[in-house]
Short mmCIF file of C-alpha atoms and ligand atoms in Angstrom, two decimals:
data_model
loop_
_atom_site.label_atom_id
_atom_site.label_comp_id
_atom_site.label_asym_id
_atom_site.label_seq_id
_atom_site.Cartn_x
_atom_site.Cartn_y
_atom_site.Cartn_z
CA UNK A 57 8.23 -38.88 15.25
CA UNK A 58 4.33 -38.72 15.42
CA UNK A 59 2.51 -41.71 16.92
CA UNK A 60 0.59 -43.27 14.80
CA UNK A 61 -2.68 -43.28 17.26
CA UNK A 62 -2.06 -39.13 17.36
CA UNK A 63 -2.01 -39.47 12.84
CA UNK A 64 -5.18 -41.24 12.85
CA UNK A 65 -7.02 -38.96 15.51
CA UNK A 66 -6.11 -35.96 13.18
CA UNK A 67 -7.28 -37.83 10.22
CA UNK A 68 -10.57 -38.69 11.72
CA UNK A 69 -11.11 -34.97 12.90
CA UNK A 70 -10.20 -33.87 9.03
CA UNK A 71 -12.52 -36.08 7.76
CA UNK A 72 -15.47 -35.09 9.71
CA UNK A 73 -14.28 -31.72 8.71
CA UNK A 74 -14.26 -33.02 4.89
CA UNK A 75 -10.37 -32.52 4.91
CA UNK A 76 -9.40 -35.97 4.44
CA UNK A 77 -6.10 -36.78 2.60
CA UNK A 78 -4.15 -34.14 3.71
CA UNK A 79 -1.45 -34.15 6.27
CA UNK A 80 -0.99 -30.31 6.68
CA UNK A 81 2.40 -29.03 7.45
CA UNK A 82 3.74 -27.14 10.27
CA UNK A 83 4.20 -23.63 10.11
CA UNK A 84 6.13 -20.98 11.40
CA UNK A 85 6.70 -17.11 10.41
CA UNK A 86 9.61 -15.71 12.30
CA UNK A 87 9.70 -11.83 12.10
CA UNK A 88 12.66 -9.58 13.08
CA UNK A 89 11.86 -5.91 14.26
CA UNK A 90 13.65 -3.37 12.52
CA UNK A 91 16.49 -5.89 11.02
CA UNK A 92 17.76 -4.25 7.59
CA UNK A 93 18.47 -6.09 4.39
CA UNK A 94 21.93 -6.04 4.77
CA UNK A 95 22.10 -7.25 8.40
CA UNK A 96 22.26 -11.01 7.86
CA UNK A 97 24.82 -13.01 6.72
CA UNK A 98 22.83 -14.60 3.73
CA UNK A 99 22.86 -11.17 2.19
CA UNK A 100 26.60 -10.58 2.99
CA UNK A 101 26.77 -9.32 6.41
CA UNK A 102 30.23 -9.45 7.66
CA UNK A 103 30.47 -8.23 11.11
CA UNK A 104 27.44 -10.12 12.52
CA UNK A 105 27.19 -13.74 12.30
CA UNK A 106 23.76 -15.68 11.56
CA UNK A 107 24.45 -18.89 11.21
CA UNK A 108 20.57 -20.25 11.87
CA UNK A 109 19.17 -17.52 10.02
CA UNK A 110 21.31 -18.56 7.41
CA UNK A 111 20.42 -22.55 7.56
CA UNK A 112 16.90 -21.17 6.44
CA UNK A 113 18.02 -19.75 3.35
CA UNK A 114 20.80 -22.64 2.67
CA UNK A 115 18.39 -25.04 3.60
CA UNK A 116 15.88 -23.26 1.41
CA UNK A 117 15.15 -20.54 -0.45
CA UNK A 118 16.74 -16.84 -0.32
CA UNK A 119 14.79 -13.96 -2.00
CA UNK A 120 16.67 -11.54 -2.90
CA UNK A 121 13.25 -8.90 -3.70
CA UNK A 122 11.36 -9.51 -0.87
CA UNK A 123 8.73 -6.45 -0.01
CA UNK A 124 6.68 -5.76 3.18
CA UNK A 125 3.48 -3.57 2.59
CA UNK A 126 4.87 -0.87 4.81
CA UNK A 127 8.22 1.09 5.63
CA UNK A 128 6.73 1.01 9.28
CA UNK A 129 6.34 -1.69 12.19
CA UNK A 130 2.63 -1.63 12.35
CA UNK A 131 0.95 -1.75 8.95
CA UNK A 132 3.94 -4.07 7.78
CA UNK A 133 2.62 -6.64 10.26
CA UNK A 134 -1.28 -5.89 9.88
CA UNK A 135 -0.71 -6.87 6.01
CA UNK A 136 1.31 -9.76 6.85
CA UNK A 137 -1.31 -11.10 9.19
CA UNK A 138 -4.50 -10.54 6.99
CA UNK A 139 -2.53 -11.48 3.82
CA UNK A 140 -4.16 -8.18 2.43
CA UNK A 141 -2.65 -4.61 2.24
CA UNK A 142 -3.41 -2.66 4.64
CA UNK A 143 -4.18 0.31 3.00
CA UNK A 144 -6.97 -1.50 2.04
CA UNK A 145 -8.71 -1.72 5.52
CA UNK A 146 -7.40 1.78 6.54
CA UNK A 147 -4.53 0.40 8.81
CA UNK A 148 -1.64 2.76 6.98
CA UNK A 149 -0.36 4.60 10.40
CA UNK A 150 1.21 2.93 12.92
CA UNK A 151 -1.02 2.80 16.05
CA UNK A 152 -0.73 4.30 19.08
CA UNK A 153 -0.61 2.36 22.22
CA UNK A 154 -4.37 2.62 23.79
CA UNK A 155 -6.11 0.04 25.07
CA UNK A 156 -9.50 2.13 25.60
CA UNK A 157 -9.74 2.10 21.91
CA UNK A 158 -11.14 -0.20 19.43
CA UNK A 159 -10.56 1.43 16.55
CA UNK A 160 -6.64 1.47 17.03
CA UNK A 161 -5.60 -1.98 15.34
CA UNK A 162 -6.64 -4.36 12.56
CA UNK A 163 -10.16 -4.05 12.25
CA UNK A 164 -12.59 -6.87 12.99
CA UNK A 165 -14.02 -7.24 9.60
CA UNK A 166 -10.61 -9.17 8.66
CA UNK A 167 -9.47 -12.16 9.47
CA UNK A 168 -6.25 -13.23 10.41
CA UNK A 169 -4.07 -16.22 8.82
CA UNK A 170 -4.92 -17.71 12.57
CA UNK A 171 -8.61 -17.09 11.87
CA UNK A 172 -8.39 -19.19 8.60
CA UNK A 173 -6.06 -21.92 10.17
CA UNK A 174 -8.51 -22.21 12.91
CA UNK A 175 -11.03 -23.84 10.22
CA UNK A 176 -8.75 -26.64 9.14
CA UNK A 177 -7.50 -27.35 12.50
CA UNK A 178 -4.37 -25.64 13.19
CA UNK A 179 -3.53 -24.74 16.74
CA UNK A 180 -1.79 -21.08 16.23
CA UNK A 181 0.67 -18.87 18.65
CA UNK A 182 1.98 -15.95 18.65
CA UNK A 183 4.99 -15.21 20.61
CA UNK A 184 6.34 -11.15 20.94
CA UNK A 185 5.02 -8.20 19.81
CA UNK A 186 1.41 -7.65 18.72
CA UNK A 187 1.21 -4.19 17.47
CA UNK A 188 -2.17 -4.81 16.16
CA UNK A 189 -4.47 -3.88 18.95
CA UNK A 190 -3.78 -3.11 22.62
CA UNK A 191 -7.94 -3.22 23.26
CA UNK A 192 -9.38 -6.27 24.61
CA UNK A 193 -11.45 -6.99 21.61
CA UNK A 194 -8.22 -7.05 19.37
CA UNK A 195 -6.23 -9.12 21.51
CA UNK A 196 -4.35 -11.99 19.93
CA UNK A 197 -6.77 -14.40 21.43
CA UNK A 198 -9.76 -12.49 19.87
CA UNK A 199 -7.98 -12.99 16.48
CA UNK A 200 -7.76 -16.64 16.26
CA UNK A 201 -4.42 -17.52 18.03
CA UNK A 202 -4.70 -19.63 20.78
CA UNK A 203 -1.57 -18.46 22.75
CA UNK A 204 -0.07 -15.30 23.41
CA UNK A 205 3.16 -14.80 25.18
CA UNK A 206 4.36 -11.17 24.26
CA UNK A 207 3.59 -7.76 24.76
CA UNK A 208 0.40 -5.57 22.75
CA UNK A 209 2.46 -2.69 21.86
CA UNK A 210 5.00 -1.39 18.98
CA UNK A 211 8.06 -1.96 21.17
CA UNK A 212 9.77 -3.18 24.52
CA UNK A 213 13.04 -2.51 26.80
CA UNK A 214 14.96 -5.56 27.07
CA UNK A 215 15.86 -6.04 30.69
CA UNK A 216 13.44 -7.44 33.03
CA UNK A 217 14.12 -5.05 35.98
CA UNK A 218 12.66 -2.31 33.72
CA UNK A 219 9.42 -3.92 33.22
CA UNK A 220 7.86 -2.41 35.93
CA UNK A 221 4.33 -1.76 35.29
CA UNK A 222 2.09 -4.96 35.85
CA UNK A 223 -1.02 -4.12 34.38
CA UNK A 224 -0.36 -3.42 30.60
CA UNK A 225 -4.02 -1.42 30.34
CA UNK A 226 -2.49 0.83 32.84
CA UNK A 227 0.13 2.13 30.51
CA UNK A 228 -0.74 5.55 29.55
CA UNK A 229 1.33 5.91 26.67
CA UNK A 230 3.53 4.13 23.90
CA UNK A 231 6.91 4.67 26.04
CA UNK A 232 5.14 3.41 29.17
CA UNK A 233 3.51 0.69 27.30
CA UNK A 234 7.15 -0.46 26.91
CA UNK A 235 7.50 -1.00 30.63
CA UNK A 236 4.77 -3.42 31.21
CA UNK A 237 4.76 -6.99 32.45
CA UNK A 238 4.15 -9.87 29.79
CA UNK A 239 1.67 -11.28 29.03
CA UNK A 240 0.83 -15.28 29.17
CA UNK A 241 -2.73 -14.92 27.08
CA UNK A 242 -4.42 -12.41 29.30
CA UNK A 243 -2.16 -13.17 32.34
CA UNK A 244 0.76 -10.48 33.20
CA UNK A 245 4.12 -12.39 34.30
CA UNK A 246 7.17 -11.03 35.47
CA UNK A 247 10.21 -11.60 32.81
CA UNK A 248 12.90 -13.62 34.62
CA UNK A 249 16.11 -12.94 31.67
CA UNK A 250 16.64 -10.67 28.70
CA UNK A 251 13.26 -10.45 26.69
CA UNK A 252 14.72 -11.76 23.71
CA UNK A 253 15.85 -15.05 25.38
CA UNK A 254 12.15 -15.08 26.94
CA UNK A 255 10.47 -15.09 23.76
CA UNK A 256 12.95 -18.10 22.23
CA UNK A 257 12.08 -19.95 25.19
CA UNK A 258 8.48 -19.35 24.72
CA UNK A 259 8.47 -20.49 20.96
CA UNK A 260 10.59 -23.60 22.11
CA UNK A 261 7.70 -24.17 24.72
CA UNK A 262 4.75 -23.87 22.04
CA UNK A 263 6.63 -25.98 19.45
CA UNK A 264 7.24 -29.26 21.81
CA UNK A 265 3.34 -28.75 23.43
CA UNK A 266 1.98 -29.28 20.03
CA UNK A 267 3.74 -31.89 18.64
CA UNK A 268 0.91 -34.16 17.52
CA UNK A 269 -1.25 -31.36 15.74
CA UNK A 270 -0.55 -29.13 13.08
CA UNK A 271 0.55 -26.07 14.33
CA UNK A 272 0.90 -22.28 13.32
CA UNK A 273 3.72 -20.21 15.70
CA UNK A 274 4.23 -16.53 14.83
CA UNK A 275 7.10 -15.44 16.30
CA UNK A 276 7.45 -12.05 16.13
CA UNK A 277 10.86 -10.41 18.21
CA UNK A 278 10.41 -7.06 18.77
CA UNK A 279 14.25 -6.66 18.50
CA UNK A 280 16.33 -5.57 17.29
CA UNK A 281 14.01 -2.48 17.31
CA UNK A 282 15.41 0.08 20.21
CA UNK A 283 16.07 0.62 22.30
CA UNK A 284 19.57 -0.42 22.30
CA UNK A 285 19.82 -3.21 24.90
CA UNK A 286 21.91 -6.36 25.00
CA UNK A 287 23.46 -8.78 27.58
CA UNK A 288 27.10 -9.16 28.33
CA UNK A 289 26.48 -12.97 26.89
CA UNK A 290 25.73 -11.31 23.64
CA UNK A 291 27.92 -8.57 23.81
CA UNK A 292 30.97 -10.61 24.68
CA UNK A 293 30.55 -12.09 20.85
CA UNK A 294 31.41 -8.83 19.30
CA UNK A 295 34.45 -7.11 20.60
CA UNK A 296 36.23 -6.22 17.40
CA UNK A 297 32.99 -3.88 16.48
CA UNK A 298 34.08 -0.30 18.25
CA UNK A 299 31.02 1.66 17.50
CA UNK A 300 29.13 0.83 21.19
CA UNK A 301 25.76 1.27 19.57
CA UNK A 302 26.09 -0.80 16.47
CA UNK A 303 27.91 -3.12 18.55
CA UNK A 304 24.93 -3.34 20.85
CA UNK A 305 22.99 -3.94 18.03
CA UNK A 306 25.50 -6.76 17.11
CA UNK A 307 24.37 -8.67 20.20
CA UNK A 308 20.72 -8.06 19.63
CA UNK A 309 20.78 -9.37 16.02
CA UNK A 310 22.58 -12.36 17.71
CA UNK A 311 20.13 -13.24 20.37
CA UNK A 312 17.33 -13.24 17.34
CA UNK A 313 19.76 -15.63 15.83
CA UNK A 314 20.40 -17.79 19.02
CA UNK A 315 16.40 -17.93 19.15
CA UNK A 316 16.03 -19.46 15.58
CA UNK A 317 18.75 -21.74 16.07
CA UNK A 318 16.76 -23.16 19.30
CA UNK A 319 13.48 -22.98 16.83
CA UNK A 320 15.30 -25.28 14.40
CA UNK A 321 16.64 -27.70 17.18
CA UNK A 322 12.98 -28.07 18.56
CA UNK A 323 11.74 -28.99 15.07
CA UNK A 324 14.91 -31.79 14.50
CA UNK A 325 14.52 -32.69 18.35
CA UNK A 326 10.46 -33.58 17.39
CA UNK A 327 11.29 -35.34 14.18
CA UNK A 328 9.11 -32.66 12.41
CA UNK A 329 11.97 -30.50 10.51
CA UNK A 330 10.84 -31.92 7.42
CA UNK A 331 7.16 -31.12 6.85
CA UNK A 332 7.47 -27.58 8.66
CA UNK A 333 7.55 -24.76 6.52
CA UNK A 334 9.74 -21.78 8.11
CA UNK A 335 10.00 -18.20 6.72
CA UNK A 336 12.24 -15.52 8.31
CA UNK A 337 12.06 -12.24 7.42
CA UNK A 338 12.14 -8.21 8.83
CA UNK A 339 8.89 -6.25 9.24
CA UNK A 340 10.75 -3.38 7.60
CA UNK A 341 14.18 -1.72 6.54
CA UNK A 342 16.57 -0.40 9.24
CA UNK A 343 16.18 2.69 11.25
CA UNK A 344 20.23 3.29 10.84
CA UNK A 345 19.89 6.43 13.10
CA UNK A 346 17.80 5.00 15.61
CA UNK A 347 19.49 1.25 16.12
CA UNK A 348 22.81 1.15 14.41
CA UNK A 349 21.52 -1.33 11.37
CA UNK A 350 23.19 -0.69 7.90
CA UNK A 351 21.14 -1.07 5.27
CA UNK A 352 24.04 -1.53 3.15
CA UNK A 353 23.23 -0.65 -0.67
CA UNK A 354 20.00 0.13 -0.40
CA UNK A 355 18.63 4.20 -0.70
CA UNK A 356 16.91 5.17 2.36
CA UNK A 357 15.64 3.01 5.65
CA UNK A 358 12.62 2.48 7.83
CA UNK A 359 9.83 5.13 6.60
CA UNK A 360 11.01 5.68 3.23
CA UNK A 361 9.43 4.73 -0.31
CA UNK A 362 13.28 4.00 -1.38
CA UNK A 363 14.20 0.00 -1.24
CA UNK A 364 15.80 0.82 2.16
CA UNK A 365 12.46 1.39 3.23
CA UNK A 366 10.45 -2.09 2.76
CA UNK A 367 12.86 -4.27 1.19
CA UNK A 368 13.80 -6.68 3.64
CA UNK A 369 15.60 -10.13 4.00
CA UNK A 370 13.89 -12.76 3.90
CA UNK A 371 14.42 -16.77 3.50
CA UNK A 372 12.21 -19.70 3.67
CA UNK A 373 12.85 -23.61 4.26
CA UNK A 374 10.38 -26.25 3.20
CA UNK A 375 12.31 -29.84 2.89
CA UNK A 376 9.15 -31.51 1.66
CA UNK A 377 8.60 -29.64 -1.50
CA UNK A 378 11.52 -26.88 -1.69
CA UNK A 379 14.60 -28.15 -2.77
CA UNK A 380 18.03 -26.25 -0.83
CA UNK A 381 20.58 -23.52 -1.96
CA UNK A 382 18.16 -21.55 -4.41
CA UNK A 383 17.81 -17.85 -4.57
CA UNK A 384 14.48 -16.27 -5.91
CA UNK A 385 15.59 -13.15 -7.41
CA UNK A 386 11.82 -11.97 -9.08
CA UNK A 387 10.29 -9.85 -6.28
CA UNK A 388 8.04 -11.80 -3.94
CA UNK A 389 6.11 -9.52 -1.23
CA UNK A 390 5.41 -10.66 2.82
CA UNK A 391 1.37 -10.80 1.45
CA UNK A 392 2.68 -14.16 -0.05
CA UNK A 393 3.45 -16.00 3.18
CA UNK A 394 -0.57 -15.67 4.19
CA UNK A 395 -1.59 -17.20 0.44
CA UNK A 396 1.50 -19.50 0.14
CA UNK A 397 0.03 -20.86 3.80
CA UNK A 398 -3.43 -20.91 2.82
CA UNK A 399 -3.05 -22.85 -0.35
CA UNK A 400 -0.83 -25.13 1.27
CA UNK A 401 -3.37 -25.74 3.95
CA UNK A 402 -6.34 -25.91 2.23
CA UNK A 403 -7.31 -22.97 4.47
CA UNK A 404 -10.36 -21.23 3.19
CA UNK A 405 -10.72 -17.43 1.84
CA UNK A 406 -13.57 -15.60 2.27
CA UNK A 407 -14.68 -14.51 -1.26
CA UNK A 408 -15.07 -10.70 0.23
CA UNK A 409 -11.62 -10.17 1.46
CA UNK A 410 -9.19 -11.62 -1.79
CA UNK A 411 -5.95 -12.18 -0.76
CA UNK A 412 -3.54 -9.80 -2.28
CA UNK A 413 -0.68 -12.65 -1.95
CA UNK A 414 0.55 -15.48 -4.03
CA UNK A 415 1.25 -19.18 -3.23
CA UNK A 416 5.17 -19.00 -3.84
CA UNK A 417 5.07 -22.62 -3.97
CA UNK A 418 4.44 -23.53 -7.31
CA UNK A 419 7.42 -20.96 -8.51
CA UNK A 420 9.79 -22.70 -6.18
CA UNK A 421 9.36 -26.14 -7.06
CA UNK A 422 9.83 -25.23 -10.89
CA UNK A 423 6.56 -26.06 -11.49
CA UNK A 424 5.69 -22.13 -12.50
CA UNK A 425 8.20 -19.96 -14.52
CA UNK A 426 8.41 -16.37 -14.55
CA UNK A 427 7.28 -14.03 -11.81
CA UNK A 428 4.68 -14.13 -9.34
CA UNK A 429 3.71 -10.97 -9.27
CA UNK A 430 2.86 -8.23 -12.00
CA UNK A 431 3.45 -5.35 -9.05
CA UNK A 432 3.84 -4.69 -5.88
CA UNK A 433 2.89 -1.43 -4.36
CA UNK A 434 3.30 0.77 -1.34
CA UNK A 435 1.39 4.12 -0.57
CA UNK A 436 1.96 6.31 2.67
CA UNK A 437 -1.11 8.28 3.05
CA UNK A 438 -0.20 10.82 5.13
CA UNK A 439 2.82 12.19 3.18
CA UNK A 440 1.56 11.14 -0.19
CA UNK A 441 4.39 8.92 -1.52
CA UNK A 442 4.33 6.08 -3.39
CA UNK A 443 6.35 3.16 -4.92
CA UNK A 444 5.61 0.30 -7.29
CA UNK A 445 7.76 -2.70 -8.37
CA UNK A 446 7.19 -4.14 -11.23
CA UNK A 447 8.98 -6.34 -13.44
CA UNK A 448 12.75 -5.02 -13.48
CA UNK A 449 11.66 -1.22 -13.18
CA UNK A 450 10.36 0.35 -9.78
CA UNK A 451 8.17 3.77 -10.12
CA UNK A 452 8.76 6.22 -6.84
CA UNK A 453 6.89 9.08 -6.03
CA UNK A 454 9.41 9.94 -3.16
CA UNK A 455 8.13 13.68 -1.85
CA UNK A 456 3.89 14.82 -2.05
CA UNK A 457 3.49 16.07 -5.65
CA UNK A 458 6.43 15.63 -7.79
CA UNK A 459 6.81 13.66 -10.63
CA UNK A 460 7.76 9.77 -10.36
CA UNK A 461 11.06 8.67 -10.86
CA UNK A 462 11.94 5.19 -12.58
CA UNK A 463 14.67 2.99 -11.19
CA UNK A 464 15.98 -0.31 -12.52
CA UNK A 465 16.40 -1.64 -8.75
CA UNK A 466 17.85 -4.84 -10.26
CA UNK A 467 20.35 -3.13 -11.98
CA UNK A 468 20.84 -0.38 -9.30
CA UNK A 469 20.20 -1.31 -5.98
CA UNK A 470 20.61 2.32 -4.48
CA UNK A 471 18.41 3.84 -6.98
CA UNK A 472 21.00 6.66 -7.96
CA UNK A 473 20.32 6.57 -12.47
CA UNK A 474 16.62 8.22 -12.81
CA UNK A 475 15.50 6.61 -16.24
CA UNK A 476 12.33 8.01 -16.07
CA UNK A 477 13.03 10.72 -19.13
CA UNK A 478 14.31 7.79 -20.84
CA UNK A 479 11.31 5.27 -20.60
CA UNK A 480 8.03 7.60 -20.39
CA UNK A 481 5.76 4.71 -21.96
CA UNK A 482 6.83 2.69 -18.79
CA UNK A 483 6.34 5.28 -16.30
CA UNK A 484 2.82 5.87 -18.11
CA UNK A 485 2.19 2.46 -17.78
CA UNK A 486 3.41 2.23 -14.00
CA UNK A 487 1.46 5.18 -13.10
CA UNK A 488 -1.88 3.75 -14.62
CA UNK A 489 -1.51 0.60 -13.10
CA UNK A 490 -1.13 2.56 -9.50
CA UNK A 491 -3.82 4.95 -9.85
CA UNK A 492 -5.84 1.74 -10.58
CA UNK A 493 -4.57 0.36 -7.02
CA UNK A 494 -4.98 3.51 -5.35
CA UNK A 495 -8.50 3.52 -6.16
CA UNK A 496 -9.19 0.51 -4.26
CA UNK A 497 -7.82 1.61 -1.13
CA UNK A 498 -9.53 3.80 1.83
CA UNK A 499 -8.45 6.64 4.18
CA UNK A 500 -6.58 5.71 7.35
CA UNK A 501 -9.15 4.72 10.06
CA UNK A 502 -7.21 5.83 13.35
CA UNK A 503 -5.08 8.29 13.85
CA UNK A 504 -1.66 7.25 14.44
CA UNK A 505 1.47 7.77 16.61
CA UNK A 506 2.32 11.00 14.61
CA UNK A 507 -0.82 11.93 15.98
CA UNK A 508 -0.78 11.35 19.54
CA UNK A 509 -1.49 14.85 20.35
CA UNK A 510 -4.35 15.39 18.22
CA UNK A 511 -6.05 11.95 19.48
CA UNK A 512 -5.56 13.31 23.33
CA UNK A 513 -7.23 16.41 22.40
CA UNK A 514 -10.48 14.11 20.71
CA UNK A 515 -10.41 11.93 23.44
CA UNK A 516 -10.67 15.02 26.00
CA UNK A 517 -13.49 16.60 23.97
CA UNK A 518 -15.19 13.18 24.18
CA UNK A 519 -15.11 12.84 27.64
CA UNK A 520 -15.98 16.69 28.42
CA UNK A 521 -18.81 16.12 25.85
CA UNK A 522 -20.04 12.74 27.46
CA UNK A 523 -19.62 14.19 31.48
CA UNK A 524 -22.84 14.40 33.26
CA1 CA B 868 9.86 -2.64 12.56
#
C-alpha cells in the first residue's frame, strides 16, 4: 500500500510542476529478444509453457497483429524507445559495437521515453540489453534513465564464467562485447549467475526500490537471442524436446517467463498490480536457424519484410482501465507503446518530433471503435525492401526493384496468395501511401554491423590522416 504521506509528497511535487490531479501509473515494458510470434503460450505454442507471459494476455489484452518497426534488434529498439520510425533519424542498421563512435546509436536530437517521463516526475530504469549506442554520450544514464543494469551491445553470453572482459570499452568488436562484465550504471560488476536470472533480480530490485514514486522499468532481456545457452535448472524442464537446440531455446524462454512471473509477483507484494501498465513483446521475429525458434504459420523470419520478420507476440495488462481477456486483432505497432504511455502520464511531446504511434487505451476500453492505424510501414534501406500493412491488406516488396505483392494477412497468415493482380486499385493506393512515407525518411547515418569491414577501413584512414 502506498503510504499516505508519500502520496501527499508526490501530490505536492506534481502541483509544483503544474501537474496536479494526476496519480500517475507505474510503467513496465518487457522486451524479449528474437522471440518469435508463435513461441508463447498465448499464441498457441505447445512445447514451451509460458504461464507468466500468458498471464499478461489473460488478465489484459493479447494483440494478434502487432508489428515492430524493423525486423532486427537495433532499429526495432530505437523505434520503441523514441516512439518514432527509426528510419526518420537514420537508425536503419544494426549498430556495431563502437564505444569510440558517438554517431553509432540513437542521435542526441531524439528524446527517449525516459527523457519525456522525467519531465513528469518518473524515475526510469533499464535492465538488460541496451544496443542503442556504446559511446559514453549514448549511455542510458545520458538518455533519461536513472538506473542501468545491463550490457551496451547487441547480445551477450549467458554464463558468468564466460564474461571475462572487465571494462566494456575495451571490447574491440561485437563478439568481444558479448563477454564483458555487466554495467551497473557506469560500474562494471561480475555476474554470479545465469544472465537472465541476473536481469530478473535487477528488475525486481528496481521495483522494490521505487514503491512510492511513479517508475518506468524497461526490462530488456537479451534472451532468447543467440548464443544458445541455458542452465540445468531450466533445461530440466524440457526432457521431452529431442532437438538439443530447441531444448536450449525452450529453456531460455522459460527463464524469461520466470522473470516475468517474478516482476508480476513484485507488483503484487507492493500492491501495485492494479495501477501498473505492463507490456510484453519481442523486438523482432525468430531467426529460426540461429536460435531454433519456430515462426509457426508466419512466412520468413528475422530480417524479413514478411510477417515472420516483424510481426511479434505482444500483450498488455493494465487492470485500472483495461478489462481482462480481450484479443485485439486490428494492426498495432510497437510505436504505440510510447504514445500510450505519453498519453497516460501526460508527458509532453516536442512538436518538432511528433510521435508515429497511437494511444491505444481508447481502443482497448471501447471508447474508440475501429483500427488505430491507417497504415504501418517498414523500409529496409540497404536491401530496398518494403512492407505496408493497411487495413486488411499488406503490400510487400520483398526484393529490390520487384513489383509489389499484395496479401491479406488476416486470412492468409503465411502470405501464400498474391492478390496484386486481382486488386490493382488497392496496390496503387498502398503504393502511394508508401511513397509518401518514404519521402519523409532520411538515409542511414551510420555503417551498421553488415559494414564492419568498411567501417574499420574508414577508421584506419581517419587515424592515418590525423597522425602527427
Ligand atoms: Ca532481436
